[in-house]
């Protein structure tokens, strides 16, 4: 199992996710969740992981609620730009899909209907939280919903890229979803030193914020050493302060 390189429960509205509203979409921290709203018919809204880190092999898992509207929602991964990425989504009508967008054109890699026992949850209890996960190893992708295997696919178009949360409408005017948890695991050797330091600091900060001071020491200490090796004085100071306060709070 790869180590956790990023996690967020969205309780802290300063954790770095984009916040704003336009005529087409809106993003906000709401009641301990992170909300994404696509406002127009046949539109997609997404928000990228803070820090814009790129990942090759990884697993990402998130808990999602549908607040209102119809459409689909999930995860964008190996995001290169707005015309090139993969998207894993579950829809309010009980389907799932894995698509590749390449040079602005969509290609279906995998799609299917959620098993009857799960479909009732997606349809009849849309406000309930459920869990979406993808594991990417090279060109191989494995998909999971609520701990159950959905399917697998492969594609080698993009070997690395950013991660994002997303929501997309169909013919309906609006869909609003909330993400209550996000966890990313990845091989540390595939992460650049700067990204690794930032991810470790973020992990340590989240543990510190939840009063898990002892657990926060290891990631904060490693982040401090990496920041120091890079000569990033501001980040060295930040990590040193949180590390010291974690030790003091034990």
PDB file of C-alpha atoms in Angstrom:
ATOM      1  CA  UNK A   1       0.000   0.000   0.000  1.00  0.00           C
ATOM      2  CA  UNK A   2       1.359   3.406  -0.960  1.00  0.00           C
ATOM      3  CA  UNK A   3       1.652   6.080   1.758  1.00  0.00           C
ATOM      4  CA  UNK A   4      -0.846   8.919   2.023  1.00  0.00           C
ATOM      5  CA  UNK A   5       0.591  11.956   0.244  1.00  0.00           C
ATOM      6  CA  UNK A   6      -2.465  14.187   0.520  1.00  0.00           C
ATOM      7  CA  UNK A   7      -5.686  14.175   2.527  1.00  0.00           C
ATOM      8  CA  UNK A   8      -8.402  16.686   3.325  1.00  0.00           C
ATOM      9  CA  UNK A   9     -11.676  16.520   5.236  1.00  0.00           C
ATOM     10  CA  UNK A  10     -12.540  20.084   4.104  1.00  0.00           C
ATOM     11  CA  UNK A  11     -13.161  21.271   7.650  1.00  0.00           C
ATOM     12  CA  UNK A  12     -10.514  23.963   7.181  1.00  0.00           C
ATOM     13  CA  UNK A  13     -11.696  26.559   4.672  1.00  0.00           C
ATOM     14  CA  UNK A  14      -8.075  27.682   4.260  1.00  0.00           C
ATOM     15  CA  UNK A  15      -6.809  24.320   2.994  1.00  0.00           C
ATOM     16  CA  UNK A  16      -6.199  25.758  -0.458  1.00  0.00           C
ATOM     17  CA  UNK A  17      -9.066  24.709  -2.728  1.00  0.00           C
ATOM     18  CA  UNK A  18     -10.355  27.338  -5.143  1.00  0.00           C
ATOM     19  CA  UNK A  19     -13.385  29.333  -4.046  1.00  0.00           C
ATOM     20  CA  UNK A  20     -15.487  31.505  -6.320  1.00  0.00           C
ATOM     21  CA  UNK A  21     -18.552  31.834  -8.474  1.00  0.00           C
ATOM     22  CA  UNK A  22     -19.278  32.685 -12.092  1.00  0.00           C
ATOM     23  CA  UNK A  23     -22.309  32.370 -14.315  1.00  0.00           C
ATOM     24  CA  UNK A  24     -21.213  28.843 -15.213  1.00  0.00           C
ATOM     25  CA  UNK A  25     -19.976  27.295 -11.972  1.00  0.00           C
ATOM     26  CA  UNK A  26     -19.382  27.800  -8.266  1.00  0.00           C
ATOM     27  CA  UNK A  27     -16.958  26.338  -5.698  1.00  0.00           C
ATOM     28  CA  UNK A  28     -17.082  26.866  -1.931  1.00  0.00           C
ATOM     29  CA  UNK A  29     -16.442  25.373   1.484  1.00  0.00           C
ATOM     30  CA  UNK A  30     -19.876  24.637   2.989  1.00  0.00           C
ATOM     31  CA  UNK A  31     -20.527  23.115   6.441  1.00  0.00           C
ATOM     32  CA  UNK A  32     -17.301  21.126   6.520  1.00  0.00           C
ATOM     33  CA  UNK A  33     -17.579  19.967   2.901  1.00  0.00           C
ATOM     34  CA  UNK A  34     -16.243  21.242  -0.410  1.00  0.00           C
ATOM     35  CA  UNK A  35     -19.028  22.105  -2.850  1.00  0.00           C
ATOM     36  CA  UNK A  36     -18.919  22.221  -6.651  1.00  0.00           C
ATOM     37  CA  UNK A  37     -21.859  23.475  -8.688  1.00  0.00           C
ATOM     38  CA  UNK A  38     -22.289  23.298 -12.461  1.00  0.00           C
ATOM     39  CA  UNK A  39     -24.985  25.818 -13.305  1.00  0.00           C
ATOM     40  CA  UNK A  40     -25.790  25.381 -16.992  1.00  0.00           C
ATOM     41  CA  UNK A  41     -27.074  22.499 -19.086  1.00  0.00           C
ATOM     42  CA  UNK A  42     -24.352  20.216 -20.473  1.00  0.00           C
ATOM     43  CA  UNK A  43     -21.529  21.914 -18.620  1.00  0.00           C
ATOM     44  CA  UNK A  44     -18.690  20.655 -16.430  1.00  0.00           C
ATOM     45  CA  UNK A  45     -17.065  22.287 -13.416  1.00  0.00           C
ATOM     46  CA  UNK A  46     -13.897  21.106 -11.701  1.00  0.00           C
ATOM     47  CA  UNK A  47     -11.394  22.142  -9.064  1.00  0.00           C
ATOM     48  CA  UNK A  48      -7.784  20.989  -9.057  1.00  0.00           C
ATOM     49  CA  UNK A  49      -5.874  19.689  -6.060  1.00  0.00           C
ATOM     50  CA  UNK A  50      -4.108  22.557  -4.240  1.00  0.00           C
ATOM     51  CA  UNK A  51      -0.491  22.913  -5.273  1.00  0.00           C
ATOM     52  CA  UNK A  52      -1.096  21.534  -8.773  1.00  0.00           C
ATOM     53  CA  UNK A  53       1.024  18.459  -8.021  1.00  0.00           C
ATOM     54  CA  UNK A  54       1.319  15.869 -10.793  1.00  0.00           C
ATOM     55  CA  UNK A  55       0.945  12.138 -10.168  1.00  0.00           C
ATOM     56  CA  UNK A  56       1.881   9.047 -12.175  1.00  0.00           C
ATOM     57  CA  UNK A  57       0.845   5.991 -10.159  1.00  0.00           C
ATOM     58  CA  UNK A  58      -1.661   6.705  -7.395  1.00  0.00           C
ATOM     59  CA  UNK A  59      -4.898   5.799  -5.690  1.00  0.00           C
ATOM     60  CA  UNK A  60      -7.460   8.492  -4.914  1.00  0.00           C
ATOM     61  CA  UNK A  61     -10.624   8.053  -2.877  1.00  0.00           C
ATOM     62  CA  UNK A  62     -13.366  10.560  -2.093  1.00  0.00           C
ATOM     63  CA  UNK A  63     -16.772  10.708  -0.406  1.00  0.00           C
ATOM     64  CA  UNK A  64     -19.477  12.557  -2.335  1.00  0.00           C
ATOM     65  CA  UNK A  65     -23.034  13.795  -1.765  1.00  0.00           C
ATOM     66  CA  UNK A  66     -25.509  15.034  -4.352  1.00  0.00           C
ATOM     67  CA  UNK A  67     -27.208  18.119  -2.929  1.00  0.00           C
ATOM     68  CA  UNK A  68     -29.516  18.903  -5.836  1.00  0.00           C
ATOM     69  CA  UNK A  69     -29.985  18.467  -9.562  1.00  0.00           C
ATOM     70  CA  UNK A  70     -29.116  15.697 -11.999  1.00  0.00           C
ATOM     71  CA  UNK A  71     -25.877  14.884 -13.725  1.00  0.00           C
ATOM     72  CA  UNK A  72     -22.601  13.172 -12.891  1.00  0.00           C
ATOM     73  CA  UNK A  73     -19.728  13.781 -10.530  1.00  0.00           C
ATOM     74  CA  UNK A  74     -16.403  12.340  -9.553  1.00  0.00           C
ATOM     75  CA  UNK A  75     -12.696  12.616 -10.262  1.00  0.00           C
ATOM     76  CA  UNK A  76     -10.517  13.993 -13.022  1.00  0.00           C
ATOM     77  CA  UNK A  77      -7.007  12.534 -13.118  1.00  0.00           C
ATOM     78  CA  UNK A  78      -3.823  12.876 -15.148  1.00  0.00           C
ATOM     79  CA  UNK A  79      -5.111  16.310 -16.056  1.00  0.00           C
ATOM     80  CA  UNK A  80      -2.772  17.972 -18.574  1.00  0.00           C
ATOM     81  CA  UNK A  81      -5.033  20.856 -19.606  1.00  0.00           C
ATOM     82  CA  UNK A  82      -8.729  21.465 -20.243  1.00  0.00           C
ATOM     83  CA  UNK A  83      -8.601  19.406 -23.455  1.00  0.00           C
ATOM     84  CA  UNK A  84      -6.581  16.456 -22.177  1.00  0.00           C
ATOM     85  CA  UNK A  85      -7.444  14.338 -19.118  1.00  0.00           C
ATOM     86  CA  UNK A  86      -9.246  11.250 -17.809  1.00  0.00           C
ATOM     87  CA  UNK A  87     -12.533  11.411 -15.881  1.00  0.00           C
ATOM     88  CA  UNK A  88     -14.188   8.845 -13.622  1.00  0.00           C
ATOM     89  CA  UNK A  89     -17.795   9.708 -12.798  1.00  0.00           C
ATOM     90  CA  UNK A  90     -20.986   8.305 -11.312  1.00  0.00           C
ATOM     91  CA  UNK A  91     -24.350   9.676 -12.400  1.00  0.00           C
ATOM     92  CA  UNK A  92     -27.622  10.364 -10.642  1.00  0.00           C
ATOM     93  CA  UNK A  93     -29.372   7.906 -12.986  1.00  0.00           C
ATOM     94  CA  UNK A  94     -27.284   4.978 -11.757  1.00  0.00           C
ATOM     95  CA  UNK A  95     -24.444   4.708 -14.261  1.00  0.00           C
ATOM     96  CA  UNK A  96     -20.678   5.036 -14.091  1.00  0.00           C
ATOM     97  CA  UNK A  97     -18.160   5.959 -16.763  1.00  0.00           C
ATOM     98  CA  UNK A  98     -14.459   6.288 -17.381  1.00  0.00           C
ATOM     99  CA  UNK A  99     -13.655   8.604 -20.265  1.00  0.00           C
ATOM    100  CA  UNK A 100     -10.570   9.969 -21.955  1.00  0.00           C
ATOM    101  CA  UNK A 101     -10.622  13.498 -23.287  1.00  0.00           C
ATOM    102  CA  UNK A 102      -7.836  13.912 -25.830  1.00  0.00           C
ATOM    103  CA  UNK A 103      -7.379  17.063 -27.885  1.00  0.00           C
ATOM    104  CA  UNK A 104     -10.905  18.094 -26.886  1.00  0.00           C
ATOM    105  CA  UNK A 105     -12.589  14.850 -28.021  1.00  0.00           C
ATOM    106  CA  UNK A 106     -14.207  12.381 -25.603  1.00  0.00           C
ATOM    107  CA  UNK A 107     -13.507   8.639 -25.861  1.00  0.00           C
ATOM    108  CA  UNK A 108     -15.391   6.131 -23.696  1.00  0.00           C
ATOM    109  CA  UNK A 109     -13.008   3.710 -21.989  1.00  0.00           C
ATOM    110  CA  UNK A 110     -15.528   2.036 -19.706  1.00  0.00           C
ATOM    111  CA  UNK A 111     -19.169   2.523 -18.815  1.00  0.00           C
ATOM    112  CA  UNK A 112     -21.839   0.504 -17.115  1.00  0.00           C
ATOM    113  CA  UNK A 113     -24.818   0.386 -14.840  1.00  0.00           C
ATOM    114  CA  UNK A 114     -24.341   0.264 -11.103  1.00  0.00           C
ATOM    115  CA  UNK A 115     -25.532  -3.009  -9.582  1.00  0.00           C
ATOM    116  CA  UNK A 116     -29.100  -2.932  -8.323  1.00  0.00           C
ATOM    117  CA  UNK A 117     -28.123  -2.907  -4.650  1.00  0.00           C
ATOM    118  CA  UNK A 118     -25.987   0.205  -5.247  1.00  0.00           C
ATOM    119  CA  UNK A 119     -28.293   1.922  -7.724  1.00  0.00           C
ATOM    120  CA  UNK A 120     -30.990   2.382  -5.065  1.00  0.00           C
ATOM    121  CA  UNK A 121     -28.431   4.292  -3.023  1.00  0.00           C
ATOM    122  CA  UNK A 122     -27.487   6.541  -5.920  1.00  0.00           C
ATOM    123  CA  UNK A 123     -31.066   7.154  -7.048  1.00  0.00           C
ATOM    124  CA  UNK A 124     -33.312   6.994  -4.007  1.00  0.00           C
ATOM    125  CA  UNK A 125     -30.843   8.294  -1.410  1.00  0.00           C
ATOM    126  CA  UNK A 126     -28.827  10.788  -3.385  1.00  0.00           C
ATOM    127  CA  UNK A 127     -28.166  12.923  -0.321  1.00  0.00           C
ATOM    128  CA  UNK A 128     -26.283  10.027   1.327  1.00  0.00           C
ATOM    129  CA  UNK A 129     -22.527   9.985   1.062  1.00  0.00           C
ATOM    130  CA  UNK A 130     -20.857   7.277  -0.973  1.00  0.00           C
ATOM    131  CA  UNK A 131     -17.284   6.530  -1.887  1.00  0.00           C
ATOM    132  CA  UNK A 132     -15.562   6.662  -5.277  1.00  0.00           C
ATOM    133  CA  UNK A 133     -12.042   5.350  -5.810  1.00  0.00           C
ATOM    134  CA  UNK A 134      -9.595   4.831  -8.665  1.00  0.00           C
ATOM    135  CA  UNK A 135      -6.216   3.110  -8.646  1.00  0.00           C
ATOM    136  CA  UNK A 136      -3.879   3.998 -11.522  1.00  0.00           C
ATOM    137  CA  UNK A 137      -0.738   1.944 -12.165  1.00  0.00           C
ATOM    138  CA  UNK A 138       0.919   2.873 -15.434  1.00  0.00           C
ATOM    139  CA  UNK A 139      -1.702   2.462 -18.142  1.00  0.00           C
ATOM    140  CA  UNK A 140      -3.972   0.271 -15.968  1.00  0.00           C
ATOM    141  CA  UNK A 141      -6.985   1.722 -14.118  1.00  0.00           C
ATOM    142  CA  UNK A 142      -9.171  -0.014 -11.495  1.00  0.00           C
ATOM    143  CA  UNK A 143     -12.458   1.578 -10.379  1.00  0.00           C
ATOM    144  CA  UNK A 144     -14.386   1.132  -7.120  1.00  0.00           C
ATOM    145  CA  UNK A 145     -17.685   2.375  -5.667  1.00  0.00           C
ATOM    146  CA  UNK A 146     -18.455   2.002  -1.956  1.00  0.00           C
ATOM    147  CA  UNK A 147     -15.710  -0.583  -1.656  1.00  0.00           C
ATOM    148  CA  UNK A 148     -17.039  -2.731  -4.508  1.00  0.00           C
ATOM    149  CA  UNK A 149     -15.091  -3.276  -7.717  1.00  0.00           C
ATOM    150  CA  UNK A 150     -16.724  -1.538 -10.700  1.00  0.00           C
ATOM    151  CA  UNK A 151     -14.362  -2.463 -13.493  1.00  0.00           C
ATOM    152  CA  UNK A 152     -10.938  -2.011 -15.050  1.00  0.00           C
ATOM    153  CA  UNK A 153      -9.583  -0.403 -18.181  1.00  0.00           C
ATOM    154  CA  UNK A 154      -6.292   0.622 -19.744  1.00  0.00           C
ATOM    155  CA  UNK A 155      -5.017   3.541 -21.799  1.00  0.00           C
ATOM    156  CA  UNK A 156      -1.556   5.021 -22.312  1.00  0.00           C
ATOM    157  CA  UNK A 157      -2.452   8.473 -23.638  1.00  0.00           C
ATOM    158  CA  UNK A 158      -1.257  10.332 -20.524  1.00  0.00           C
ATOM    159  CA  UNK A 159       1.337   9.017 -18.071  1.00  0.00           C
ATOM    160  CA  UNK A 160       1.012  11.769 -15.469  1.00  0.00           C
ATOM    161  CA  UNK A 161      -1.029  14.838 -14.570  1.00  0.00           C
ATOM    162  CA  UNK A 162      -2.964  16.684 -11.899  1.00  0.00           C
ATOM    163  CA  UNK A 163      -6.000  15.551  -9.905  1.00  0.00           C
ATOM    164  CA  UNK A 164      -9.333  17.370  -9.670  1.00  0.00           C
ATOM    165  CA  UNK A 165     -12.868  17.017  -8.301  1.00  0.00           C
ATOM    166  CA  UNK A 166     -15.711  17.548 -10.767  1.00  0.00           C
ATOM    167  CA  UNK A 167     -19.441  17.846 -11.415  1.00  0.00           C
ATOM    168  CA  UNK A 168     -21.224  17.839 -14.777  1.00  0.00           C
ATOM    169  CA  UNK A 169     -24.796  18.483 -15.880  1.00  0.00           C
ATOM    170  CA  UNK A 170     -26.891  16.798 -18.527  1.00  0.00           C
ATOM    171  CA  UNK A 171     -29.950  18.589 -19.895  1.00  0.00           C
ATOM    172  CA  UNK A 172     -30.877  19.781 -16.408  1.00  0.00           C
ATOM    173  CA  UNK A 173     -30.018  23.347 -15.540  1.00  0.00           C
ATOM    174  CA  UNK A 174     -27.873  22.629 -12.470  1.00  0.00           C
ATOM    175  CA  UNK A 175     -26.167  20.019 -10.324  1.00  0.00           C
ATOM    176  CA  UNK A 176     -24.601  20.626  -6.913  1.00  0.00           C
ATOM    177  CA  UNK A 177     -22.367  18.095  -5.181  1.00  0.00           C
ATOM    178  CA  UNK A 178     -20.315  18.127  -1.981  1.00  0.00           C
ATOM    179  CA  UNK A 179     -17.079  16.310  -1.232  1.00  0.00           C
ATOM    180  CA  UNK A 180     -16.538  15.456   2.424  1.00  0.00           C
ATOM    181  CA  UNK A 181     -13.251  13.552   2.279  1.00  0.00           C
ATOM    182  CA  UNK A 182     -10.320  13.095  -0.085  1.00  0.00           C
ATOM    183  CA  UNK A 183      -7.314  10.809   0.260  1.00  0.00           C
ATOM    184  CA  UNK A 184      -4.456  10.408  -2.219  1.00  0.00           C
ATOM    185  CA  UNK A 185      -1.805   7.695  -1.996  1.00  0.00           C
ATOM    186  CA  UNK A 186       1.244   7.489  -4.248  1.00  0.00           C
ATOM    187  CA  UNK A 187       4.819   6.159  -4.366  1.00  0.00           C
ATOM    188  CA  UNK A 188       6.949   8.887  -2.807  1.00  0.00           C
ATOM    189  CA  UNK A 189       9.790   8.218  -5.237  1.00  0.00           C
ATOM    190  CA  UNK A 190       7.564   9.434  -8.098  1.00  0.00           C
ATOM    191  CA  UNK A 191       6.901  12.804  -6.476  1.00  0.00           C
ATOM    192  CA  UNK A 192       9.310  15.719  -6.996  1.00  0.00           C
ATOM    193  CA  UNK A 193      11.152  17.004  -3.927  1.00  0.00           C
ATOM    194  CA  UNK A 194       9.162  20.242  -3.829  1.00  0.00           C
ATOM    195  CA  UNK A 195       5.823  18.488  -4.322  1.00  0.00           C
ATOM    196  CA  UNK A 196       6.762  15.816  -1.813  1.00  0.00           C
ATOM    197  CA  UNK A 197       7.658  18.432   0.796  1.00  0.00           C
ATOM    198  CA  UNK A 198       4.406  20.318   0.208  1.00  0.00           C
ATOM    199  CA  UNK A 199       2.340  17.138   0.352  1.00  0.00           C
ATOM    200  CA  UNK A 200       4.048  16.010   3.555  1.00  0.00           C
ATOM    201  CA  UNK A 201       3.487  19.425   5.124  1.00  0.00           C
ATOM    202  CA  UNK A 202      -0.184  19.314   4.116  1.00  0.00           C
ATOM    203  CA  UNK A 203      -0.516  15.852   5.627  1.00  0.00           C
ATOM    204  CA  UNK A 204       1.177  16.981   8.841  1.00  0.00           C
ATOM    205  CA  UNK A 205      -0.904  20.155   9.004  1.00  0.00           C
ATOM    206  CA  UNK A 206      -4.171  18.204   8.694  1.00  0.00           C
ATOM    207  CA  UNK A 207      -3.078  15.878  11.493  1.00  0.00           C
ATOM    208  CA  UNK A 208      -2.029  18.869  13.608  1.00  0.00           C
ATOM    209  CA  UNK A 209      -5.395  20.555  13.012  1.00  0.00           C
ATOM    210  CA  UNK A 210      -7.205  17.401  14.154  1.00  0.00           C
ATOM    211  CA  UNK A 211      -5.063  17.368  17.341  1.00  0.00           C
ATOM    212  CA  UNK A 212      -3.219  14.204  16.233  1.00  0.00           C
ATOM    213  CA  UNK A 213       0.045  15.774  17.346  1.00  0.00           C
ATOM    214  CA  UNK A 214       2.159  12.634  17.626  1.00  0.00           C
ATOM    215  CA  UNK A 215       1.103  11.407  14.170  1.00  0.00           C
ATOM    216  CA  UNK A 216       1.892  14.846  12.727  1.00  0.00           C
ATOM    217  CA  UNK A 217       5.552  14.751  13.816  1.00  0.00           C
ATOM    218  CA  UNK A 218       6.908  12.411  11.125  1.00  0.00           C
ATOM    219  CA  UNK A 219       5.466  14.174   8.040  1.00  0.00           C
ATOM    220  CA  UNK A 220       6.224  17.634   9.460  1.00  0.00           C
ATOM    221  CA  UNK A 221       9.797  16.679  10.307  1.00  0.00           C
ATOM    222  CA  UNK A 222      10.422  15.251   6.830  1.00  0.00           C
ATOM    223  CA  UNK A 223       8.788  18.279   5.210  1.00  0.00           C
ATOM    224  CA  UNK A 224      11.016  20.594   7.264  1.00  0.00           C
ATOM    225  CA  UNK A 225      14.168  18.761   6.131  1.00  0.00           C
ATOM    226  CA  UNK A 226      13.107  18.807   2.469  1.00  0.00           C
ATOM    227  CA  UNK A 227      12.187  22.505   2.569  1.00  0.00           C
ATOM    228  CA  UNK A 228      15.548  23.232   4.172  1.00  0.00           C
ATOM    229  CA  UNK A 229      17.399  21.294   1.448  1.00  0.00           C
ATOM    230  CA  UNK A 230      15.574  23.366  -1.176  1.00  0.00           C
ATOM    231  CA  UNK A 231      16.344  26.646   0.572  1.00  0.00           C
ATOM    232  CA  UNK A 232      12.642  27.563   0.869  1.00  0.00           C
ATOM    233  CA  UNK A 233      12.966  29.770   3.943  1.00  0.00           C
ATOM    234  CA  UNK A 234       9.272  30.696   4.306  1.00  0.00           C
ATOM    235  CA  UNK A 235       8.203  27.035   4.226  1.00  0.00           C
ATOM    236  CA  UNK A 236      11.033  26.106   6.613  1.00  0.00           C
ATOM    237  CA  UNK A 237       9.690  28.640   9.103  1.00  0.00           C
ATOM    238  CA  UNK A 238       6.096  27.453   8.751  1.00  0.00           C
ATOM    239  CA  UNK A 239       6.933  23.791   9.184  1.00  0.00           C
ATOM    240  CA  UNK A 240       9.280  24.518  12.105  1.00  0.00           C
ATOM    241  CA  UNK A 241       6.531  26.432  13.919  1.00  0.00           C
ATOM    242  CA  UNK A 242       3.895  23.698  13.479  1.00  0.00           C
ATOM    243  CA  UNK A 243       6.419  20.996  14.360  1.00  0.00           C
ATOM    244  CA  UNK A 244       7.437  22.813  17.535  1.00  0.00           C
ATOM    245  CA  UNK A 245       3.824  23.396  18.562  1.00  0.00           C
ATOM    246  CA  UNK A 246       3.004  19.723  17.934  1.00  0.00           C
ATOM    247  CA  UNK A 247       5.853  18.701  20.245  1.00  0.00           C
ATOM    248  CA  UNK A 248       4.721  21.216  22.851  1.00  0.00           C
ATOM    249  CA  UNK A 249       1.129  19.924  22.669  1.00  0.00           C
ATOM    250  CA  UNK A 250       2.048  16.273  23.338  1.00  0.00           C
TER     251      UNK A 250
END
